[in-house]
mmCIF file of C-alpha atoms in Angstrom:
data_model
loop_
_atom_site.group_PDB
_atom_site.id
_atom_site.type_symbol
_atom_site.label_atom_id
_atom_site.label_comp_id
_atom_site.label_asym_id
_atom_site.label_seq_id
_atom_site.Cartn_x
_atom_site.Cartn_y
_atom_site.Cartn_z
ATOM 1 C CA MET H 1 193.948 -79.706 130.995
ATOM 2 C CA GLN H 2 195.745 -80.054 127.650
ATOM 3 C CA VAL H 3 193.021 -82.048 125.885
ATOM 4 C CA THR H 4 191.029 -81.191 122.784
ATOM 5 C CA PRO H 5 187.396 -80.087 123.187
ATOM 6 C CA GLY H 6 185.160 -83.112 123.668
ATOM 7 C CA SER H 7 187.935 -85.156 125.248
ATOM 8 C CA VAL H 8 187.370 -84.234 128.876
ATOM 9 C CA THR H 9 188.083 -87.212 131.100
ATOM 10 C CA PRO H 10 189.118 -87.757 134.720
ATOM 11 C CA LEU H 11 192.510 -88.831 133.360
ATOM 12 C CA ALA H 12 193.095 -85.271 132.114
ATOM 13 C CA LEU H 13 193.647 -84.321 135.765
ATOM 14 C CA LEU H 14 197.049 -85.968 135.432
ATOM 15 C CA ASN H 15 197.970 -82.977 133.216
ATOM 16 C CA ASN H 16 197.095 -80.553 136.044
ATOM 17 C CA VAL H 17 200.640 -79.918 137.293
ATOM 18 C CA ASP H 18 199.434 -77.467 139.958
ATOM 19 C CA VAL H 19 196.998 -80.116 141.290
ATOM 20 C CA GLN H 20 194.437 -77.404 141.972
ATOM 21 C CA ILE H 21 191.438 -78.955 140.198
ATOM 22 C CA PRO H 22 189.214 -81.129 142.397
ATOM 23 C CA LEU H 23 187.279 -84.061 140.970
ATOM 24 C CA TYR H 24 183.627 -84.514 141.906
ATOM 25 C CA LEU H 25 182.076 -87.896 141.176
ATOM 26 C CA ASP H 26 178.712 -89.446 141.868
ATOM 27 C CA ALA H 27 179.127 -92.135 144.544
ATOM 28 C CA TYR H 28 177.500 -94.514 142.041
ATOM 29 C CA PHE H 29 180.834 -94.400 140.173
ATOM 30 C CA LEU H 30 182.436 -96.657 142.794
ATOM 31 C CA LYS H 31 179.689 -99.251 142.455
ATOM 32 C CA GLN H 32 180.702 -99.928 138.855
ATOM 33 C CA PRO H 33 183.331 -102.647 138.347
ATOM 34 C CA LEU H 34 184.752 -100.985 135.226
ATOM 35 C CA ILE H 35 184.493 -97.465 133.857
ATOM 36 C CA GLY H 36 185.031 -96.568 130.210
ATOM 37 C CA MET H 37 186.794 -93.276 129.574
ATOM 38 C CA HIS H 38 188.862 -91.476 127.005
ATOM 39 C CA PRO H 39 192.644 -91.714 127.481
ATOM 40 C CA ASN H 40 192.961 -87.915 126.921
ATOM 41 C CA ASP H 41 191.822 -88.367 123.310
ATOM 42 C CA ASN H 42 188.239 -89.047 122.276
ATOM 43 C CA THR H 43 189.207 -91.449 119.495
ATOM 44 C CA ALA H 44 189.542 -94.360 121.916
ATOM 45 C CA THR H 45 188.021 -95.717 125.103
ATOM 46 C CA ILE H 46 189.827 -97.630 127.821
ATOM 47 C CA TRP H 47 188.185 -99.604 130.619
ATOM 48 C CA LEU H 48 189.574 -99.194 134.129
ATOM 49 C CA ASN H 49 188.600 -100.303 137.613
ATOM 50 C CA SER H 50 186.709 -97.402 139.212
ATOM 51 C CA GLY H 51 188.712 -97.612 142.449
ATOM 52 C CA ASP H 52 191.981 -97.579 140.510
ATOM 53 C CA VAL H 53 190.954 -94.371 138.727
ATOM 54 C CA ILE H 54 190.216 -92.658 142.032
ATOM 55 C CA ASN H 55 193.461 -93.913 143.597
ATOM 56 C CA LEU H 56 195.471 -92.721 140.588
ATOM 57 C CA ILE H 57 193.995 -89.224 140.743
ATOM 58 C CA LYS H 58 194.478 -89.024 144.518
ATOM 59 C CA ALA H 59 198.083 -90.213 144.160
ATOM 60 C CA HIS H 60 198.639 -87.418 141.658
ATOM 61 C CA GLY H 61 197.494 -84.978 144.371
ATOM 62 C CA ASN H 62 194.097 -83.842 143.090
ATOM 63 C CA PRO H 63 191.298 -83.959 145.657
ATOM 64 C CA VAL H 64 188.532 -86.481 144.911
ATOM 65 C CA ASN H 65 185.057 -85.818 146.289
ATOM 66 C CA LEU H 66 182.321 -88.453 146.144
ATOM 67 C CA VAL H 67 178.809 -87.030 146.175
ATOM 68 C CA ASP H 68 175.495 -88.894 146.246
ATOM 69 C CA PHE H 69 173.643 -87.239 143.384
ATOM 70 C CA ALA H 70 170.716 -89.710 143.564
#
C-alpha cells in the first residue's frame, strides 16, 4: 500500500495498482457527512464527504463492501 506503519487509510487503496484489495466499511460510514482520514501520511488529517471517498475508491477499481456491523 506504500504507506508507513500507522498511516493506513482508505486513500492508500489508490496505491493498489493491481486493484485487488477490497474495502470493507461499516454502513454507518455513509451516515456521516464528513470523514477525517490520513492523506497517506499520519501527520495530517483531511475531511472528505463519505460518499465521495467511496466513489473515488470505486472509480479506481477497488471493490467497496458496506457491512452493517451494528
